[in-house]
């Protein structure tokens, strides 16, 4: 047998982030102001983000230097390891060669600190004292709490209420790293109070928690807001994953035929594939397939509409052109798998429209089944989000077996699931159900899209 692990040294840690905007055959549609519906300027974003991140958001430079201070923090866990999944291949009896790049070795256990650390750093450089954010299951909140502590910034996290109640350990992680975490809807903001008045039992949603965090940041001079996915600069910070993976594939003497990952807002998977998709855009690898995997219960790309929509429930965040289920989307409570945002990273949507990447929706039970197969062969107990990607990796490997083909499949493994044992327990005890988000609910929500002047 050949190598099981492909390990890079610290000298191989990327020195720059890769910015796909330099290589897009058509430019991204601009963000719009939620009030005026006109294209957004840097001044509109200044209450929310440090100027360096606003510049990165629209930059057309192909590479942007990673500050030494950020690289120093990355060295706590980067470069991450790429594995060859020999035991999974054997369990599936497939001729496919499966590789996975594992982001679960960061202190918070996922890819998310790749951008949290960068965002905290630029905020620190520009004098920000306090950062607000939202979190769903808590992975983003804990990553930002960790990053803020390293740069001595106060951190307040609005956590979707249903997760706050079901997942106390992520909250305790945030508190251990010194952050404050409240359930959303909260009485601390107008957006939260309005919702509590309408529905005191509202379970919350990412869109609503974003409204709260944005409002909190806008109301205070010492505070900025931070988003853990979706935005261009966030995806760019994650390209350390793909750049390292390209070197590791080279070490293995391979190039992927298929790259698979899960998409919530799109950051981990875009971080993996943006450096690869460039090979496809420039015609070097025309046959490369890139599969974005999402839940059937939140089928943003496969069932949503490509349209301008608000990034949050209250209509305070910028309007973006993206696939959307409507900003009023409330995820079904039976859904345990994360990936619950109503929209999607504009970069991913744009690449999908241009035909460079594909999308697939998978049902919940099948994702946990795949996660258990992975745990019983490779050992790692994966985040429920990651299980979506593992499902499609297994499906593609089984297709290889049927067709007698030995394709190279690269899985973007976004993190471990050590805080998701309750979801695994529901699955193992047969309590989990499938749920496909109904088409007519999508249609209903899309009636509330903002009207954009021609
Ligand atoms: C947050 C998270 C995701 C989904 O977010 P993206 O921005 O789409 O990457 C996926 N996997 C894990 C482990 C996460 O924590």
Coordinates of C-alpha atoms and ligand atoms in Angstrom, one line a residue:
X1 CA 0.0 0.0 0.0
X2 CA 1.0 3.6 -0.6
X3 CA 0.8 6.5 1.8
X4 CA -2.2 6.8 4.0
X5 CA -1.5 10.4 4.9
X6 CA -0.2 13.4 3.0
X7 CA 1.5 15.8 5.4
X8 CA 2.8 19.2 4.6
X9 CA 5.3 21.1 6.7
X10 CA 4.8 24.7 8.1
X11 CA 6.8 26.0 5.2
X12 CA 4.1 24.8 2.9
X13 CA 1.4 26.8 4.6
X14 CA 0.1 29.2 1.9
X15 CA 1.5 32.7 2.0
X16 CA -1.5 34.1 0.0
X17 CA -5.2 33.6 -0.3
X18 CA -6.5 32.9 -3.8
X19 CA -9.2 35.3 -5.1
X20 CA -11.4 33.7 -7.7
X21 CA -12.8 37.1 -8.8
X22 CA -9.6 37.6 -10.9
X23 CA -10.5 34.6 -13.0
X24 CA -14.3 34.7 -13.3
X25 CA -15.3 34.8 -17.0
X26 CA -18.1 37.2 -16.0
X27 CA -18.0 39.5 -13.0
X28 CA -20.2 38.9 -9.9
X29 CA -23.4 40.9 -9.8
X30 CA -23.0 43.7 -7.2
X31 CA -24.6 43.7 -3.7
X32 CA -27.4 46.1 -3.3
X33 CA -28.3 48.4 -0.4
X34 CA -31.3 47.1 1.6
X35 CA -32.8 50.5 1.8
X36 CA -32.1 52.2 -1.6
X37 CA -31.7 49.0 -3.6
X38 CA -28.8 50.7 -5.3
X39 CA -25.3 49.1 -5.7
X40 CA -23.5 49.1 -2.4
X41 CA -20.5 51.3 -1.8
X42 CA -17.6 50.8 0.7
X43 CA -19.1 53.5 2.9
X44 CA -22.3 51.5 3.3
X45 CA -20.4 48.6 4.7
X46 CA -18.1 50.6 7.0
X47 CA -20.4 50.4 10.1
X48 CA -20.1 46.6 9.8
X49 CA -16.6 45.6 8.6
X50 CA -13.0 46.8 8.8
X51 CA -12.0 48.6 5.5
X52 CA -9.4 45.9 4.6
X53 CA -12.2 43.2 4.5
X54 CA -14.5 45.6 2.5
X55 CA -11.6 45.9 0.0
X56 CA -11.1 42.2 -0.1
X57 CA -14.8 41.7 -0.8
X58 CA -14.6 43.4 -4.2
X59 CA -10.9 43.0 -4.9
X60 CA -9.9 41.8 -8.4
X61 CA -6.3 40.9 -7.4
X62 CA -5.6 37.2 -8.0
X63 CA -3.6 36.7 -4.7
X64 CA -3.8 38.6 -1.4
X65 CA -1.0 38.2 1.1
X66 CA -1.9 36.5 4.4
X67 CA -0.5 38.6 7.2
X68 CA 2.3 37.0 9.2
X69 CA 0.2 37.3 12.5
X70 CA -2.6 35.3 10.9
X71 CA -0.2 32.7 9.5
X72 CA 1.3 32.4 13.0
X73 CA -2.1 31.5 14.4
X74 CA -2.8 29.1 11.5
X75 CA 0.3 27.2 12.5
X76 CA -1.5 26.0 15.7
X77 CA -3.2 23.4 13.4
X78 CA -2.3 24.1 9.7
X79 CA -1.4 22.7 7.2
X80 CA -4.1 20.1 7.8
X81 CA -3.7 16.5 6.7
X82 CA -5.0 14.8 3.6
X83 CA -5.9 11.2 4.0
X84 CA -6.4 8.3 1.6
X85 CA -9.5 6.5 2.8
X86 CA -8.3 3.0 2.2
X87 CA -10.6 1.5 4.8
X88 CA -13.7 3.2 3.4
X89 CA -12.7 2.0 -0.1
X90 CA -12.4 -1.5 1.2
X91 CA -15.7 -1.3 3.1
X92 CA -17.4 -0.2 -0.2
X93 CA -15.4 -2.6 -2.3
X94 CA -14.9 0.1 -4.8
X95 CA -12.1 0.7 -7.3
X96 CA -12.5 4.4 -6.7
X97 CA -9.6 6.2 -4.9
X98 CA -11.0 8.3 -2.1
X99 CA -9.0 11.1 -0.5
X100 CA -10.2 13.5 2.2
X101 CA -8.8 16.7 3.5
X102 CA -9.7 16.9 7.2
X103 CA -10.4 20.3 8.8
X104 CA -11.5 18.9 12.1
X105 CA -8.1 19.3 13.8
X106 CA -8.5 23.1 14.4
X107 CA -9.2 24.0 18.1
X108 CA -12.9 24.6 17.5
X109 CA -13.0 21.4 15.3
X110 CA -13.9 22.8 11.8
X111 CA -12.7 24.9 8.9
X112 CA -14.3 28.0 10.4
X113 CA -11.3 29.5 12.2
X114 CA -9.5 29.9 8.9
X115 CA -11.6 33.1 8.4
X116 CA -12.4 33.9 12.0
X117 CA -8.7 34.5 12.7
X118 CA -8.3 36.7 9.7
X119 CA -11.4 38.7 10.5
X120 CA -10.4 39.2 14.1
X121 CA -6.9 40.3 13.0
X122 CA -8.1 43.0 10.6
X123 CA -10.6 44.2 13.1
X124 CA -7.8 44.5 15.7
X125 CA -5.6 46.4 13.3
X126 CA -8.4 48.9 12.8
X127 CA -9.2 49.4 16.5
X128 CA -12.4 47.4 16.8
X129 CA -13.1 46.6 20.5
X130 CA -16.1 44.3 20.2
X131 CA -17.5 42.0 17.5
X132 CA -21.0 40.6 17.2
X133 CA -22.1 37.6 15.2
X134 CA -24.8 34.9 14.8
X135 CA -24.4 31.2 15.1
X136 CA -26.6 28.2 14.3
X137 CA -25.3 25.0 15.8
X138 CA -22.4 26.9 17.4
X139 CA -19.4 26.1 15.2
X140 CA -19.1 29.6 13.9
X141 CA -19.7 31.3 17.3
X142 CA -17.1 29.1 18.9
X143 CA -14.6 29.8 16.1
X144 CA -15.1 33.5 16.4
X145 CA -14.9 33.4 20.2
X146 CA -11.5 31.6 19.9
X147 CA -10.2 34.1 17.3
X148 CA -11.4 37.1 19.3
X149 CA -9.7 35.9 22.4
X150 CA -6.3 35.5 20.6
X151 CA -6.6 39.2 19.5
X152 CA -8.1 40.5 22.7
X153 CA -11.5 41.5 21.3
X154 CA -14.8 41.3 23.1
X155 CA -17.2 38.9 21.3
X156 CA -21.0 38.6 21.5
X157 CA -22.8 35.7 19.8
X158 CA -26.6 35.5 19.0
X159 CA -27.3 31.8 18.9
X160 CA -30.4 30.4 17.2
X161 CA -32.6 29.5 20.1
X162 CA -33.4 25.9 19.3
X163 CA -29.7 25.1 19.1
X164 CA -29.0 27.2 22.2
X165 CA -31.3 24.9 24.1
X166 CA -30.3 21.7 22.4
X167 CA -26.5 22.2 22.3
X168 CA -25.2 23.7 25.5
X169 CA -21.7 22.5 25.0
X170 CA -20.9 24.8 22.1
X171 CA -22.1 27.7 24.2
X172 CA -19.8 26.6 27.0
X173 CA -17.0 26.5 24.5
X174 CA -17.7 30.1 23.6
X175 CA -17.8 31.1 27.2
X176 CA -14.5 29.2 27.9
X177 CA -12.9 31.3 25.2
X178 CA -14.4 34.4 26.9
X179 CA -17.4 35.3 24.7
X180 CA -21.0 36.1 25.7
X181 CA -23.7 34.0 24.0
X182 CA -27.5 34.7 24.1
X183 CA -30.4 32.8 22.5
X184 CA -31.9 34.5 19.4
X185 CA -34.6 35.9 19.3
X186 CA -33.3 37.9 22.3
X187 CA -34.7 40.9 24.1
X188 CA -31.3 42.7 23.4
X189 CA -32.3 44.1 20.0
X190 CA -35.4 45.5 18.3
X191 CA -35.4 42.7 15.7
X192 CA -35.4 40.2 18.5
X193 CA -38.0 42.0 20.6
X194 CA -40.3 42.3 17.6
X195 CA -40.1 38.6 16.9
X196 CA -40.7 37.7 20.6
X197 CA -43.8 39.8 20.6
X198 CA -45.1 38.1 17.5
X199 CA -44.2 34.6 18.6
X200 CA -42.7 34.1 22.1
X201 CA -41.9 30.5 21.2
X202 CA -40.1 31.3 17.9
X203 CA -37.3 28.7 17.6
X204 CA -35.1 31.3 15.8
X205 CA -33.3 31.1 12.5
X206 CA -29.9 32.1 11.1
X207 CA -31.6 34.9 9.1
X208 CA -33.1 36.4 12.3
X209 CA -29.9 36.0 14.4
X210 CA -28.0 37.9 11.6
X211 CA -30.6 40.7 12.0
X212 CA -29.8 40.9 15.7
X213 CA -26.1 40.8 15.4
X214 CA -26.1 43.4 12.6
X215 CA -28.4 45.7 14.5
X216 CA -26.2 45.4 17.6
X217 CA -23.1 46.3 15.6
X218 CA -24.7 49.3 13.8
X219 CA -25.9 50.8 17.1
X220 CA -22.5 50.9 18.7
X221 CA -19.3 52.8 17.5
X222 CA -16.9 50.3 19.1
X223 CA -18.5 47.3 17.5
X224 CA -18.2 45.5 14.2
X225 CA -20.1 42.5 12.8
X226 CA -18.6 39.3 11.4
X227 CA -20.1 36.7 9.1
X228 CA -18.8 33.2 9.0
X229 CA -19.8 32.2 5.5
X230 CA -21.4 33.4 2.2
X231 CA -19.3 36.6 1.6
X232 CA -16.5 36.7 -0.9
X233 CA -13.8 37.5 1.6
X234 CA -14.9 34.6 3.8
X235 CA -14.6 32.1 0.9
X236 CA -11.3 33.6 0.0
X237 CA -9.8 33.1 3.5
X238 CA -10.9 29.4 3.2
X239 CA -8.8 28.9 0.0
X240 CA -5.9 27.8 2.2
X241 CA -7.7 24.4 2.2
X242 CA -7.7 24.1 -1.6
X243 CA -4.2 25.4 -2.0
X244 CA -2.8 22.9 0.5
X245 CA -4.9 20.1 -1.1
X246 CA -3.5 20.8 -4.6
X247 CA 0.0 20.2 -3.2
X248 CA -1.1 17.1 -1.4
X249 CA -2.8 15.7 -4.5
X250 CA 0.5 16.3 -6.2
X251 CA 2.3 14.4 -3.5
X252 CA -0.1 11.5 -4.1
X253 CA 0.6 11.7 -7.8
X254 CA -3.1 12.3 -8.6
X255 CA -5.6 15.0 -9.7
X256 CA -9.2 14.6 -8.6
X257 CA -11.9 13.5 -11.1
X258 CA -14.6 14.6 -8.7
X259 CA -14.5 16.9 -5.7
X260 CA -17.4 16.7 -3.2
X261 CA -18.3 18.9 -0.3
X262 CA -21.3 20.2 1.7
X263 CA -22.6 23.7 1.4
X264 CA -24.4 25.7 4.1
X265 CA -23.4 29.2 3.2
X266 CA -20.7 27.7 1.0
X267 CA -17.4 28.6 2.7
X268 CA -15.6 25.3 3.5
X269 CA -16.3 23.8 0.1
X270 CA -15.6 26.9 -1.9
X271 CA -12.3 27.1 0.0
X272 CA -11.5 23.7 -1.2
X273 CA -12.6 24.0 -4.8
X274 CA -11.9 27.6 -5.9
X275 CA -8.2 26.9 -6.6
X276 CA -9.3 23.8 -8.6
X277 CA -12.2 25.4 -10.4
X278 CA -9.6 27.8 -11.9
X279 CA -8.1 24.9 -13.7
X280 CA -11.5 24.2 -15.2
X281 CA -12.1 27.9 -16.1
X282 CA -8.8 28.2 -17.9
X283 CA -9.5 24.9 -19.8
X284 CA -6.7 22.9 -18.2
X285 CA -9.1 20.4 -16.5
X286 CA -12.4 20.5 -18.5
X287 CA -13.7 17.2 -17.2
X288 CA -13.3 18.0 -13.5
X289 CA -16.6 17.6 -11.7
X290 CA -17.4 19.6 -8.6
X291 CA -20.5 18.5 -6.6
X292 CA -22.1 20.9 -4.0
X293 CA -24.2 18.9 -1.6
X294 CA -27.1 20.3 0.4
X295 CA -29.9 18.9 2.6
X296 CA -33.3 18.1 1.0
X297 CA -34.8 20.1 3.9
X298 CA -33.0 23.3 2.9
X299 CA -32.5 22.9 -0.8
X300 CA -31.2 26.3 -1.6
X301 CA -29.4 25.7 -4.9
X302 CA -31.5 22.7 -6.2
X303 CA -34.9 24.2 -5.5
X304 CA -34.4 27.9 -4.8
X305 CA -34.7 30.8 -7.2
X306 CA -31.7 32.7 -8.5
X307 CA -32.7 36.2 -7.5
X308 CA -31.8 39.3 -5.4
X309 CA -32.8 38.6 -1.8
X310 CA -32.0 40.0 1.7
X311 CA -29.3 38.3 3.7
X312 CA -31.4 38.4 6.8
X313 CA -35.0 38.3 8.1
X314 CA -35.3 42.0 9.1
X315 CA -34.0 43.2 5.7
X316 CA -31.0 45.0 7.3
X317 CA -28.2 43.1 5.7
X318 CA -27.1 43.7 2.1
X319 CA -29.2 42.3 -0.7
X320 CA -27.3 39.7 -2.8
X321 CA -27.9 37.9 -6.1
X322 CA -28.0 34.3 -5.1
X323 CA -30.1 31.1 -5.0
X324 CA -32.6 31.6 -2.2
X325 CA -35.5 30.0 -0.4
X326 CA -36.7 33.4 0.7
X327 CA -35.3 35.4 3.6
X328 CA -38.3 34.4 5.8
X329 CA -37.3 30.7 5.5
X330 CA -37.6 28.8 8.9
X331 CA -35.9 25.4 8.8
X332 CA -38.0 22.4 9.8
X333 CA -37.4 21.4 13.4
X334 CA -36.9 17.8 12.5
X335 CA -33.7 18.7 10.6
X336 CA -30.6 17.8 12.6
X337 CA -28.0 18.2 9.9
X338 CA -27.0 21.9 9.9
X339 CA -26.6 23.7 6.6
X340 CA -29.8 25.8 7.2
X341 CA -29.2 29.2 5.6
X342 CA -31.9 30.4 3.2
X343 CA -29.3 31.8 0.7
X344 CA -25.9 30.8 -0.7
X345 CA -22.5 32.3 -1.3
X346 CA -22.9 34.5 -4.5
X347 CA -19.6 33.1 -5.8
X348 CA -21.0 29.5 -5.7
X349 CA -24.3 30.6 -7.3
X350 CA -22.5 32.4 -10.0
X351 CA -20.2 29.4 -10.8
X352 CA -23.3 27.2 -10.8
X353 CA -25.1 29.5 -13.3
X354 CA -22.0 29.5 -15.5
X355 CA -22.0 25.7 -15.5
X356 CA -18.6 25.1 -13.7
X357 CA -20.1 23.3 -10.7
X358 CA -23.2 21.1 -10.0
X359 CA -25.5 20.7 -7.0
X360 CA -27.2 17.7 -5.4
X361 CA -29.7 17.5 -2.4
X362 CA -29.7 14.5 -0.1
X363 CA -32.2 13.3 2.5
X364 CA -31.2 13.3 6.2
X365 CA -31.3 9.6 7.1
X366 CA -29.0 8.7 4.2
X367 CA -26.4 11.3 5.4
X368 CA -26.3 9.8 8.9
X369 CA -26.0 6.3 7.4
X370 CA -23.0 7.5 5.4
X371 CA -21.5 9.2 8.5
X372 CA -21.8 6.0 10.4
X373 CA -20.2 4.0 7.6
X374 CA -17.3 6.5 7.6
X375 CA -16.9 6.4 11.4
X376 CA -16.8 2.6 11.3
X377 CA -14.1 2.5 8.6
X378 CA -12.0 5.7 8.9
X379 CA -12.7 6.2 12.6
X380 CA -13.6 9.9 12.5
X381 CA -17.1 10.8 13.7
X382 CA -18.0 13.6 11.4
X383 CA -20.2 16.7 11.8
X384 CA -23.7 16.1 10.5
X385 CA -23.0 18.8 7.8
X386 CA -20.0 16.8 6.6
X387 CA -22.1 13.7 6.4
X388 CA -23.9 15.2 3.4
X389 CA -20.6 15.3 1.5
X390 CA -19.7 11.8 2.7
X391 CA -23.1 10.5 1.4
X392 CA -22.4 11.7 -2.1
X393 CA -18.7 10.6 -1.9
X394 CA -20.0 7.1 -1.1
X395 CA -22.6 7.3 -3.9
X396 CA -20.0 8.3 -6.5
X397 CA -17.6 5.5 -5.2
X398 CA -20.4 2.9 -5.6
X399 CA -21.1 4.2 -9.1
X400 CA -17.4 3.6 -9.9
X401 CA -17.9 0.0 -8.7
X402 CA -20.9 -0.5 -11.0
X403 CA -19.0 1.0 -13.9
X404 CA -15.7 -0.7 -13.1
X405 CA -14.0 2.7 -13.1
X406 CA -11.2 3.8 -10.8
X407 CA -11.9 7.5 -10.4
X408 CA -10.1 9.8 -7.9
X409 CA -12.7 11.4 -5.5
X410 CA -11.6 14.2 -3.2
X411 CA -13.9 14.8 -0.2
X412 CA -13.8 18.2 1.6
X413 CA -14.1 17.0 5.2
X414 CA -15.2 20.1 7.1
X415 CA -15.1 19.0 10.7
X416 CA -15.8 16.5 13.5
X417 CA -19.1 15.8 15.1
X418 CA -18.2 15.5 18.8
X419 CA -20.8 18.0 19.9
X420 CA -23.5 16.3 17.8
X421 CA -24.0 13.1 19.7
X422 CA -27.7 14.0 20.3
X423 CA -28.3 13.9 16.6
X424 CA -26.4 10.6 16.2
X425 CA -28.4 9.2 19.1
X426 CA -31.7 10.2 17.3
X427 CA -30.4 8.5 14.2
X428 CA -29.2 5.3 16.0
X429 CA -32.4 5.0 18.0
X430 CA -34.5 5.3 14.8
X431 CA -36.1 8.7 15.8
X432 CA -34.8 10.8 13.0
X433 CA -37.0 11.4 9.9
X434 CA -36.6 12.5 6.4
X435 CA -38.2 15.8 5.3
X436 CA -38.1 17.4 1.9
X437 CA -38.9 21.1 2.0
X438 CA -42.2 21.5 0.1
X439 CA -42.1 23.3 -3.3
X440 CA -45.1 25.4 -2.5
X441 CA -43.5 26.8 0.6
X442 CA -40.6 27.9 -1.5
X443 CA -43.1 29.6 -3.9
X444 CA -44.8 31.3 -1.0
X445 CA -41.6 32.7 0.5
X446 CA -40.4 34.0 -2.8
X447 CA -43.4 36.3 -3.0
X448 CA -41.5 38.4 -0.4
X449 CA -38.4 39.0 -2.4
X450 CA -37.3 42.6 -2.5
X451 CA -38.4 44.5 -5.6
X452 CA -35.3 45.6 -7.5
X453 CA -35.6 48.7 -9.8
X454 CA -34.5 47.8 -13.4
Ligands
LIG1 C1 -20.5 25.7 9.4 C2 -20.1 24.4 8.9 C3 -20.5 24.0 7.6 C4 -21.3 24.8 6.7 O1 -20.8 26.1 6.4 P1 -20.1 26.5 5.0 O2 -20.0 27.9 5.1 O3 -21.1 26.0 3.9 O4 -18.9 25.7 5.0 C5 -20.1 22.7 7.2 N1 -19.4 21.9 8.0 C6 -19.0 22.2 9.2 C7 -18.3 21.2 10.0 C8 -19.4 23.5 9.7 O5 -19.0 23.8 11.0

